Amino acid sequence: MNILVIGGGGREHAIVDVLSRSKRTEKIYCAPGNAGIARQAECVPLKDTDVEGLLAFAKEHGIDLTVVGPEAALAAGIVNRFRAEGLAVFGHTQAATRIESSKEFAKQLMAEHDIPTAAYRAFNQYEDALEYVRNRPLPAVIKYDGLAAGKGVIIAQTMDEADAALRDMLLDARFGEGRVVIEDYLEGPEFSFMCFVNGDRVYPMPLAQDHKRAFDGDKGPNTGGMGAYTPLPFITAEDYEFALQHILEPAARAMVSEGCPLTGVLYGGLMKTKDGIRVIEFNARFGDPETEVVLPLLKTDAAEVFYAVATGGDVPELEWSDKPTVGVVMAANGYPAAYNKGFAIDVGSQYDGVLYHMGTRMEGGQLVTNGGRVLMAVSQADTLDEAREKVYKNIGHIRCDNLFYRHDI
Ligand code: AMP
Ligand code: GLY
């Protein structure tokens, strides 16, 4: 197969990497890709949301399978457009992507199908929303109902903070005209449960845990994710079965009954609370950085799996390695706020492991930083402790003046 991967981050590098090991793969293209991906695929300078440009490219180059990474491309309707032209594409339709892009759609779906999540109400009037918060225990979780680049969730500890967030979202329309979802605050460790889904058929992947805060000890602002590991010692076999049978599988069935079946990845952002496992959010795509520690464990031919999920064919039985895996993100100083690009990176020859590129490019023969999250070092070993030791040793071989990372993944 000729395969086109859409996106240009660490997640897409991991996807290209696993596809490059497939016997079914003839050639891989990646749009737009990055400097690391360019070693394993031919990069194409097209934006991930340039649906018409990507479609023309796929037709011209005889693409047999397109794999969509980023949510923005899915929300732009790339899957609908490719399918209308008879092309095989891994990813959800625009309607199905609402499970991620609309918090209210996701909450309603969970309420109607008895999927455990925090109690909530949705509002578009500032006064009504404030009144609701007044009558619930603090802290209040206030979420903008739409895509807000990870900045749309406020955990308000006081009424003043809740008031400010609601003014921001409903009166000043900071992210555009929209609604807010207000939900009860839950506590416990979070984890990511990703599954391949085609309609009501659900094929689970190993669990992983992300680290969303920028700095050690879960301090600092929320980021896209600063590192991940698998497996998860705090999740029991019962927790796993519960999550699969009462959350991921019913969610897939619910989407079928809503008329928008899933044909890609369903990502459950889950929390283990003292009352059981609850959904914090669903995503309609592979998680980043979780994918970089999970996909390397796939032993089954990835191109066959992706193609079968995309086309509704028979998905081969998935075989996974259970090797403990730890991945650490190296990010540009300043990230997730403003940061500079173009700093030289030297990956020492002693670096011994997988290095996924998240935001890099070549400049006159030199590898340089080109994003907020720049690199992700991934190591496997017989135990999590050993994998962690290995990954940090490898990071020590990377020279760059402008990168920071967490020491406690
Ligand atoms: P979301 O974008 O919905 O994943 O929310 C971002 C982050 O906010 C989550 O990863 C949680 O750490 C936190 N969060 C969201 N909803 C809740 C909740 N109901 N209770 C506690 N924390 C939450
Ligand atoms: N790692 C969180 C996400 O992909 O949304």
CSV table of C-alpha atoms and ligand atoms in Angstrom, one decimal:
chain,number,residue,atom,x,y,z
A,1,MET,CA,0.0,0.0,0.0
A,2,ASN,CA,0.9,3.6,-0.6
A,3,ILE,CA,0.0,5.3,2.7
A,4,LEU,CA,-0.5,9.0,3.5
A,5,VAL,CA,-0.2,10.0,7.2
A,6,ILE,CA,-1.6,13.5,8.0
A,7,GLY,CA,0.0,15.6,10.7
A,8,GLY,CA,3.5,16.5,11.8
A,9,GLY,CA,4.0,15.8,15.5
A,10,GLY,CA,5.4,13.0,17.7
A,11,ARG,CA,2.1,11.1,17.4
A,12,GLU,CA,2.5,11.0,13.6
A,13,HIS,CA,6.1,10.1,13.9
A,14,ALA,CA,5.1,7.0,16.0
A,15,ILE,CA,2.4,6.2,13.4
A,16,VAL,CA,4.8,6.4,10.5
A,17,ASP,CA,7.3,4.4,12.5
A,18,VAL,CA,4.9,1.5,13.2
A,19,LEU,CA,3.6,1.6,9.6
A,20,SER,CA,7.2,1.5,8.2
A,21,ARG,CA,7.6,-2.0,9.8
A,22,SER,CA,4.5,-3.4,8.0
A,23,LYS,CA,4.9,-5.9,5.2
A,24,ARG,CA,2.0,-4.3,3.5
A,25,THR,CA,3.6,-0.9,3.2
A,26,GLU,CA,5.1,0.1,-0.1
A,27,LYS,CA,5.7,3.9,0.4
A,28,ILE,CA,4.7,6.3,3.2
A,29,TYR,CA,4.1,10.0,2.7
A,30,CYS,CA,3.5,12.4,5.5
A,31,ALA,CA,1.8,15.9,5.3
A,32,PRO,CA,3.4,18.0,6.6
A,33,GLY,CA,5.7,15.8,8.7
A,34,ASN,CA,8.9,17.0,10.3
A,35,ALA,CA,12.6,16.4,10.2
A,36,GLY,CA,12.5,13.1,12.1
A,37,ILE,CA,9.6,11.8,10.0
A,38,ALA,CA,11.5,12.7,6.9
A,39,ARG,CA,13.9,9.8,7.6
A,40,GLN,CA,11.1,7.3,7.3
A,41,ALA,CA,8.6,8.9,4.9
A,42,GLU,CA,8.5,11.4,2.1
A,43,CYS,CA,7.2,14.7,3.6
A,44,VAL,CA,4.7,16.7,1.7
A,45,PRO,CA,4.4,20.5,2.4
A,46,LEU,CA,0.6,20.5,2.8
A,47,LYS,CA,-1.3,21.7,5.9
A,48,ASP,CA,-3.2,19.1,7.8
A,49,THR,CA,-6.5,21.1,7.3
A,50,ASP,CA,-5.9,21.6,3.6
A,51,VAL,CA,-8.6,19.0,2.7
A,52,GLU,CA,-8.7,19.8,-1.0
A,53,GLY,CA,-5.0,19.9,-1.4
A,54,LEU,CA,-4.6,16.6,0.4
A,55,LEU,CA,-7.3,15.0,-1.6
A,56,ALA,CA,-5.7,16.0,-4.9
A,57,PHE,CA,-2.4,14.7,-3.6
A,58,ALA,CA,-3.9,11.3,-2.6
A,59,LYS,CA,-5.5,10.9,-6.0
A,60,GLU,CA,-2.3,11.9,-7.9
A,61,HIS,CA,-0.1,9.5,-5.9
A,62,GLY,CA,-2.4,6.5,-5.9
A,63,ILE,CA,-2.8,6.5,-2.1
A,64,ASP,CA,-4.4,3.3,-0.8
A,65,LEU,CA,-4.8,4.4,2.8
A,66,THR,CA,-4.8,7.7,4.6
A,67,VAL,CA,-4.3,7.9,8.3
A,68,VAL,CA,-5.4,11.1,10.0
A,69,GLY,CA,-3.6,12.2,13.2
A,70,PRO,CA,-4.8,15.7,14.3
A,71,GLU,CA,-8.3,16.5,15.5
A,72,ALA,CA,-8.4,19.7,13.5
A,73,ALA,CA,-8.2,17.8,10.3
A,74,LEU,CA,-11.0,15.5,11.4
A,75,ALA,CA,-13.1,18.4,12.5
A,76,ALA,CA,-12.5,20.0,9.1
A,77,GLY,CA,-14.3,17.0,7.5
A,78,ILE,CA,-11.3,15.4,5.8
A,79,VAL,CA,-12.8,11.9,6.3
A,80,ASN,CA,-16.1,12.8,4.8
A,81,ARG,CA,-14.5,14.3,1.8
A,82,PHE,CA,-12.0,11.4,1.2
A,83,ARG,CA,-14.8,8.8,1.6
A,84,ALA,CA,-17.1,10.6,-0.8
A,85,GLU,CA,-14.3,10.2,-3.4
A,86,GLY,CA,-14.0,6.4,-2.6
A,87,LEU,CA,-10.7,6.6,-0.7
A,88,ALA,CA,-9.9,4.5,2.4
A,89,VAL,CA,-9.2,6.8,5.3
A,90,PHE,CA,-8.6,6.0,9.0
A,91,GLY,CA,-10.3,8.6,11.2
A,92,HIS,CA,-13.7,9.7,12.2
A,93,THR,CA,-16.3,11.7,10.2
A,94,GLN,CA,-17.0,15.3,11.1
A,95,ALA,CA,-20.2,14.2,12.9
A,96,ALA,CA,-18.4,11.5,14.9
A,97,THR,CA,-15.6,13.9,15.9
A,98,ARG,CA,-18.1,15.8,18.0
A,99,ILE,CA,-17.4,13.3,20.8
A,100,GLU,CA,-14.3,15.4,21.2
A,101,SER,CA,-15.1,18.8,19.7
A,102,SER,CA,-18.3,19.3,21.6
A,103,LYS,CA,-18.2,18.8,25.4
A,104,GLU,CA,-22.0,19.0,25.5
A,105,PHE,CA,-22.5,16.4,22.9
A,106,ALA,CA,-20.1,14.0,24.8
A,107,LYS,CA,-21.8,14.7,28.1
A,108,GLN,CA,-25.3,14.1,26.7
A,109,LEU,CA,-24.2,10.9,25.1
A,110,MET,CA,-22.8,9.7,28.4
A,111,ALA,CA,-26.0,10.7,30.3
A,112,GLU,CA,-28.2,8.9,27.8
A,113,HIS,CA,-26.2,5.7,27.7
A,114,ASP,CA,-25.3,5.5,31.4
A,115,ILE,CA,-21.6,6.0,31.0
A,116,PRO,CA,-20.2,7.1,34.3
A,117,THR,CA,-19.0,10.7,34.3
A,118,ALA,CA,-19.2,13.8,36.6
A,119,ALA,CA,-22.7,15.4,36.9
A,120,TYR,CA,-23.1,18.4,34.7
A,121,ARG,CA,-25.3,21.1,33.2
A,122,ALA,CA,-24.8,23.2,30.1
A,123,PHE,CA,-25.5,26.9,29.8
A,124,ASN,CA,-25.3,29.8,27.4
A,125,GLN,CA,-26.6,32.5,29.8
A,126,TYR,CA,-24.1,33.9,32.3
A,127,GLU,CA,-26.6,34.5,35.1
A,128,ASP,CA,-28.0,31.0,34.9
A,129,ALA,CA,-24.5,29.5,34.9
A,130,LEU,CA,-23.5,31.6,37.9
A,131,GLU,CA,-26.6,30.6,39.8
A,132,TYR,CA,-25.9,26.9,39.1
A,133,VAL,CA,-22.3,27.2,40.5
A,134,ARG,CA,-23.6,28.9,43.6
A,135,ASN,CA,-25.8,25.9,44.4
A,136,ARG,CA,-23.1,23.3,43.9
A,137,PRO,CA,-20.0,22.4,46.0
A,138,LEU,CA,-16.7,24.1,45.0
A,139,PRO,CA,-14.4,23.6,43.2
A,140,ALA,CA,-16.4,23.9,40.0
A,141,VAL,CA,-15.1,22.7,36.7
A,142,ILE,CA,-16.0,25.1,33.9
A,143,LYS,CA,-15.5,24.0,30.3
A,144,TYR,CA,-15.9,26.0,27.2
A,145,ASP,CA,-18.0,23.9,24.8
A,146,GLY,CA,-15.8,23.7,21.7
A,147,LEU,CA,-12.2,23.7,20.7
A,148,ALA,CA,-10.1,26.1,22.8
A,149,ALA,CA,-6.6,24.7,22.3
A,150,GLY,CA,-6.5,23.1,25.8
A,151,LYS,CA,-7.2,26.4,27.5
A,152,GLY,CA,-11.0,26.0,27.8
A,153,VAL,CA,-11.1,24.2,31.2
A,154,ILE,CA,-11.1,26.2,34.4
A,155,ILE,CA,-11.1,24.6,37.9
A,156,ALA,CA,-12.6,27.4,40.0
A,157,GLN,CA,-11.7,27.1,43.7
A,158,THR,CA,-13.8,30.2,44.7
A,159,MET,CA,-16.9,31.9,43.5
A,160,ASP,CA,-14.8,34.8,42.3
A,161,GLU,CA,-12.8,32.5,40.0
A,162,ALA,CA,-15.9,30.9,38.7
A,163,ASP,CA,-17.4,34.3,38.1
A,164,ALA,CA,-14.3,35.5,36.2
A,165,ALA,CA,-14.3,32.3,34.0
A,166,LEU,CA,-18.0,32.6,33.2
A,167,ARG,CA,-17.7,36.3,32.3
A,168,ASP,CA,-14.7,35.4,30.1
A,169,MET,CA,-16.5,32.6,28.2
A,170,LEU,CA,-20.1,33.8,28.1
A,171,LEU,CA,-20.0,37.6,28.3
A,172,ASP,CA,-16.7,38.4,26.6
A,173,ALA,CA,-16.8,35.4,24.2
A,174,ARG,CA,-13.1,34.8,24.6
A,175,PHE,CA,-13.1,31.7,22.5
A,176,GLY,CA,-16.0,32.8,20.3
A,177,GLU,CA,-19.8,32.6,20.8
A,178,GLY,CA,-20.6,29.4,22.7
A,179,ARG,CA,-21.9,27.5,25.6
A,180,VAL,CA,-20.2,26.3,28.8
A,181,VAL,CA,-20.5,22.9,30.5
A,182,ILE,CA,-20.2,23.0,34.3
A,183,GLU,CA,-19.4,19.8,36.0
A,184,ASP,CA,-18.6,18.4,39.5
A,185,TYR,CA,-15.0,18.2,40.5
A,186,LEU,CA,-13.6,14.7,40.6
A,187,GLU,CA,-10.4,13.5,42.2
A,188,GLY,CA,-8.0,10.6,41.5
A,189,PRO,CA,-5.3,9.5,39.1
A,190,GLU,CA,-6.0,10.0,35.4
A,191,PHE,CA,-5.2,7.6,32.6
A,192,SER,CA,-5.7,7.2,28.9
A,193,PHE,CA,-7.5,4.3,27.4
A,194,MET,CA,-7.3,4.2,23.6
A,195,CYS,CA,-9.1,1.8,21.4
A,196,PHE,CA,-9.4,1.1,17.7
A,197,VAL,CA,-13.1,1.3,16.9
A,198,ASN,CA,-15.1,0.4,13.8
A,199,GLY,CA,-18.8,0.8,14.5
A,200,ASP,CA,-19.6,-1.3,17.6
A,201,ARG,CA,-16.3,-3.3,17.4
A,202,VAL,CA,-13.7,-2.1,19.9
A,203,TYR,CA,-10.1,-3.2,20.0
A,204,PRO,CA,-8.3,-2.0,23.1
A,205,MET,CA,-4.7,-0.7,23.3
A,206,PRO,CA,-2.5,-0.9,26.4
A,207,LEU,CA,-3.2,1.8,28.9
A,208,ALA,CA,-0.9,4.8,29.4
A,209,GLN,CA,-0.7,7.8,31.6
A,210,ASP,CA,0.1,11.3,30.4
A,211,HIS,CA,1.7,14.1,32.5
A,212,LYS,CA,-0.1,17.3,31.6
A,213,ARG,CA,1.5,19.9,33.8
A,214,ALA,CA,4.7,21.6,32.5
A,215,PHE,CA,7.0,21.1,35.5
A,216,ASP,CA,8.1,18.4,38.0
A,217,GLY,CA,5.6,17.4,40.8
A,218,ASP,CA,2.6,18.4,38.6
A,219,LYS,CA,3.4,22.1,38.9
A,220,GLY,CA,2.9,24.8,36.3
A,221,PRO,CA,0.5,25.2,33.5
A,222,ASN,CA,-1.4,22.5,31.6
A,223,THR,CA,0.4,21.5,28.4
A,224,GLY,CA,-0.4,19.1,25.5
A,225,GLY,CA,1.5,16.5,27.6
A,226,MET,CA,5.1,16.3,28.9
A,227,GLY,CA,5.6,12.5,29.0
A,228,ALA,CA,3.8,9.1,29.3
A,229,TYR,CA,4.4,5.6,30.4
A,230,THR,CA,2.8,2.2,30.2
A,231,PRO,CA,1.7,-0.2,31.8
A,232,LEU,CA,-0.1,1.4,34.8
A,233,PRO,CA,0.6,-0.2,38.2
A,234,PHE,CA,-2.4,1.5,39.8
A,235,ILE,CA,-5.0,0.0,37.4
A,236,THR,CA,-6.3,-3.5,38.4
A,237,ALA,CA,-7.7,-6.1,36.0
A,238,GLU,CA,-11.2,-5.2,37.3
A,239,ASP,CA,-10.6,-1.5,36.6
A,240,TYR,CA,-9.6,-2.4,33.1
A,241,GLU,CA,-12.6,-4.6,32.5
A,242,PHE,CA,-15.0,-2.0,34.0
A,243,ALA,CA,-13.6,0.7,31.7
A,244,LEU,CA,-13.8,-1.5,28.6
A,245,GLN,CA,-17.3,-2.8,29.3
A,246,HIS,CA,-19.0,0.2,30.9
A,247,ILE,CA,-17.2,3.0,29.1
A,248,LEU,CA,-15.4,2.4,25.8
A,249,GLU,CA,-17.7,-0.3,24.4
A,250,PRO,CA,-21.0,1.4,25.3
A,251,ALA,CA,-19.6,4.7,23.9
A,252,ALA,CA,-18.9,3.0,20.6
A,253,ARG,CA,-22.4,1.5,20.5
A,254,ALA,CA,-23.9,4.9,21.5
A,255,MET,CA,-22.2,6.5,18.5
A,256,VAL,CA,-23.7,3.9,16.2
A,257,SER,CA,-27.1,4.6,17.6
A,258,GLU,CA,-26.6,8.4,17.2
A,259,GLY,CA,-26.0,7.7,13.5
A,260,CYS,CA,-22.3,8.6,13.5
A,261,PRO,CA,-20.3,5.3,13.9
A,262,LEU,CA,-16.6,5.6,14.8
A,263,THR,CA,-13.9,4.5,12.3
A,264,GLY,CA,-10.6,5.3,14.0
A,265,VAL,CA,-9.4,5.8,17.5
A,266,LEU,CA,-11.6,6.5,20.6
A,267,TYR,CA,-9.6,7.9,23.4
A,268,GLY,CA,-11.1,7.7,26.9
A,269,GLY,CA,-9.5,10.3,29.3
A,270,LEU,CA,-10.5,8.5,32.5
A,271,MET,CA,-10.1,9.0,36.2
A,272,LYS,CA,-9.9,6.4,38.9
A,273,THR,CA,-12.0,8.1,41.7
A,274,LYS,CA,-12.8,6.6,45.1
A,275,ASP,CA,-16.3,5.8,43.7
A,276,GLY,CA,-15.0,4.1,40.6
A,277,ILE,CA,-13.8,4.9,37.1
A,278,ARG,CA,-15.2,8.1,35.5
A,279,VAL,CA,-14.9,9.7,32.1
A,280,ILE,CA,-13.2,13.1,32.1
A,281,GLU,CA,-13.3,13.5,28.4
A,282,PHE,CA,-13.3,11.6,25.1
A,283,ASN,CA,-11.0,12.3,22.3
A,284,ALA,CA,-11.6,11.3,18.7
A,285,ARG,CA,-8.0,10.5,17.8
A,286,PHE,CA,-4.7,9.0,19.1
A,287,GLY,CA,-3.4,10.9,22.2
A,288,ASP,CA,-0.1,12.7,22.1
A,289,PRO,CA,2.2,11.7,23.9
A,290,GLU,CA,0.5,8.5,24.8
A,291,THR,CA,0.7,7.1,21.2
A,292,GLU,CA,4.5,7.3,21.3
A,293,VAL,CA,4.7,4.8,24.2
A,294,VAL,CA,1.7,2.6,23.1
A,295,LEU,CA,2.1,2.0,19.3
A,296,PRO,CA,5.7,0.7,19.5
A,297,LEU,CA,4.2,-2.2,21.5
A,298,LEU,CA,1.9,-3.3,18.6
A,299,LYS,CA,3.2,-6.6,17.2
A,300,THR,CA,0.4,-7.1,14.7
A,301,ASP,CA,0.9,-5.6,11.2
A,302,ALA,CA,-0.2,-2.0,11.7
A,303,ALA,CA,-1.1,-1.3,8.1
A,304,GLU,CA,-3.5,-4.3,8.1
A,305,VAL,CA,-5.0,-3.0,11.3
A,306,PHE,CA,-5.4,0.6,10.2
A,307,TYR,CA,-6.8,-0.5,6.8
A,308,ALA,CA,-9.4,-2.9,8.3
A,309,VAL,CA,-10.5,-0.3,10.8
A,310,ALA,CA,-10.8,2.3,8.1
A,311,THR,CA,-12.8,0.1,5.7
A,312,GLY,CA,-14.9,-2.0,8.1
A,313,GLY,CA,-13.0,-5.1,7.2
A,314,ASP,CA,-11.9,-7.9,9.6
A,315,VAL,CA,-9.4,-6.5,12.1
A,316,PRO,CA,-6.7,-9.1,12.8
A,317,GLU,CA,-6.4,-10.1,16.4
A,318,LEU,CA,-4.2,-7.5,18.1
A,319,GLU,CA,-1.0,-8.7,19.7
A,320,TRP,CA,0.9,-6.4,22.1
A,321,SER,CA,4.2,-6.5,23.7
A,322,ASP,CA,4.0,-5.9,27.5
A,323,LYS,CA,7.4,-4.3,27.7
A,324,PRO,CA,7.4,-1.4,30.2
A,325,THR,CA,7.9,1.8,28.2
A,326,VAL,CA,8.6,5.4,29.3
A,327,GLY,CA,8.6,8.5,27.1
A,328,VAL,CA,9.8,12.0,28.1
A,329,VAL,CA,9.0,15.1,26.1
A,330,MET,CA,11.6,17.8,25.6
A,331,ALA,CA,9.9,21.2,25.1
A,332,ALA,CA,11.1,24.7,24.1
A,333,ASN,CA,11.7,27.1,27.1
A,334,GLY,CA,8.5,29.1,27.6
A,335,TYR,CA,6.2,26.4,26.3
A,336,PRO,CA,3.1,26.2,26.7
A,337,ALA,CA,3.2,30.1,26.5
A,338,ALA,CA,5.3,31.9,24.0
A,339,TYR,CA,8.6,30.3,22.9
A,340,ASN,CA,11.3,30.7,20.2
A,341,LYS,CA,12.2,28.3,17.4
A,342,GLY,CA,15.4,27.6,15.4
A,343,PHE,CA,17.7,26.4,18.1
A,344,ALA,CA,20.3,23.8,16.9
A,345,ILE,CA,19.8,20.2,18.2
A,346,ASP,CA,22.7,17.7,18.4
A,347,VAL,CA,21.6,14.2,19.2
A,348,GLY,CA,24.8,12.6,20.4
A,349,SER,CA,26.0,9.3,18.8
A,350,GLN,CA,25.6,7.5,22.2
A,351,TYR,CA,21.8,8.1,22.1
A,352,ASP,CA,20.5,4.6,22.1
A,353,GLY,CA,16.7,4.2,21.8
A,354,VAL,CA,13.7,5.6,20.0
A,355,LEU,CA,13.6,9.4,19.4
A,356,TYR,CA,10.3,10.7,18.1
A,357,HIS,CA,10.3,14.2,16.6
A,358,MET,CA,7.4,16.5,17.7
A,359,GLY,CA,8.5,19.8,16.3
A,360,THR,CA,11.8,19.9,14.3
A,361,ARG,CA,13.0,20.9,10.9
A,362,MET,CA,16.3,20.9,9.0
A,363,GLU,CA,18.0,24.3,8.3
A,364,GLY,CA,21.0,24.2,6.1
A,365,GLY,CA,21.9,20.6,7.1
A,366,GLN,CA,21.3,21.3,10.8
A,367,LEU,CA,18.5,19.9,12.9
A,368,VAL,CA,16.7,22.8,14.7
A,369,THR,CA,13.7,23.2,17.0
A,370,ASN,CA,10.4,24.1,15.3
A,371,GLY,CA,7.7,23.9,17.9
A,372,GLY,CA,6.6,24.0,21.5
A,373,ARG,CA,7.1,20.3,22.1
A,374,VAL,CA,10.2,19.3,20.2
A,375,LEU,CA,11.4,15.8,20.8
A,376,MET,CA,10.2,12.7,22.7
A,377,ALA,CA,12.7,10.1,24.0
A,378,VAL,CA,11.2,6.7,24.4
A,379,SER,CA,12.8,3.7,26.1
A,380,GLN,CA,11.7,0.1,26.9
A,381,ALA,CA,13.1,-2.2,29.5
A,382,ASP,CA,12.1,-5.1,31.7
A,383,THR,CA,10.7,-2.8,34.4
A,384,LEU,CA,9.4,0.8,34.5
A,385,ASP,CA,12.2,1.9,36.7
A,386,GLU,CA,14.8,0.6,34.2
A,387,ALA,CA,13.0,2.1,31.3
A,388,ARG,CA,12.9,5.4,33.1
A,389,GLU,CA,16.6,5.3,33.9
A,390,LYS,CA,17.4,4.5,30.3
A,391,VAL,CA,15.3,7.3,28.9
A,392,TYR,CA,16.9,10.0,31.1
A,393,LYS,CA,20.4,8.7,30.3
A,394,ASN,CA,19.5,9.0,26.6
A,395,ILE,CA,18.2,12.6,27.1
A,396,GLY,CA,21.6,13.4,28.7
A,397,HIS,CA,23.2,12.8,25.2
A,398,ILE,CA,21.0,15.4,23.5
A,399,ARG,CA,22.5,18.9,23.2
A,400,CYS,CA,20.3,21.9,22.7
A,401,ASP,CA,20.3,25.3,24.4
A,402,ASN,CA,16.6,25.8,24.6
A,403,LEU,CA,14.9,22.7,25.8
A,404,PHE,CA,13.4,21.7,29.2
A,405,TYR,CA,11.8,18.4,30.3
A,406,ARG,CA,10.3,16.9,33.4
A,407,HIS,CA,12.5,14.6,35.6
A,408,ASP,CA,9.6,12.7,37.1
A,409,ILE,CA,7.7,10.9,34.4
B,1,AMP,P1,-10.5,18.1,29.6
B,1,AMP,O1,-10.1,19.1,28.5
B,1,AMP,O2,-11.9,17.9,29.7
B,1,AMP,O3,-9.7,16.8,29.5
B,1,AMP,O4,-9.9,18.8,31.0
B,1,AMP,C1,-8.6,19.1,31.1
B,1,AMP,C2,-8.1,18.6,32.5
B,1,AMP,O5,-8.9,19.3,33.5
B,1,AMP,C3,-8.2,17.1,32.8
B,1,AMP,O6,-7.2,16.4,32.3
B,1,AMP,C4,-8.4,17.1,34.3
B,1,AMP,O7,-7.1,17.1,34.9
B,1,AMP,C5,-9.1,18.4,34.6
B,1,AMP,N1,-10.5,18.1,34.7
B,1,AMP,C6,-11.5,18.1,33.8
B,1,AMP,N2,-12.7,17.8,34.3
B,1,AMP,C7,-12.5,17.5,35.6
B,1,AMP,C8,-13.4,17.2,36.6
B,1,AMP,N3,-14.7,17.0,36.4
B,1,AMP,N4,-12.9,17.0,37.9
B,1,AMP,C9,-11.5,17.2,38.1
B,1,AMP,N5,-10.7,17.6,37.1
B,1,AMP,C10,-11.1,17.7,35.9
B,2,GLY,N1,-2.4,13.7,25.8
B,2,GLY,C1,-3.6,14.2,25.7
B,2,GLY,C2,-4.2,14.4,24.4
B,2,GLY,O1,-3.7,13.9,23.4
B,2,GLY,O2,-5.3,15.0,24.3
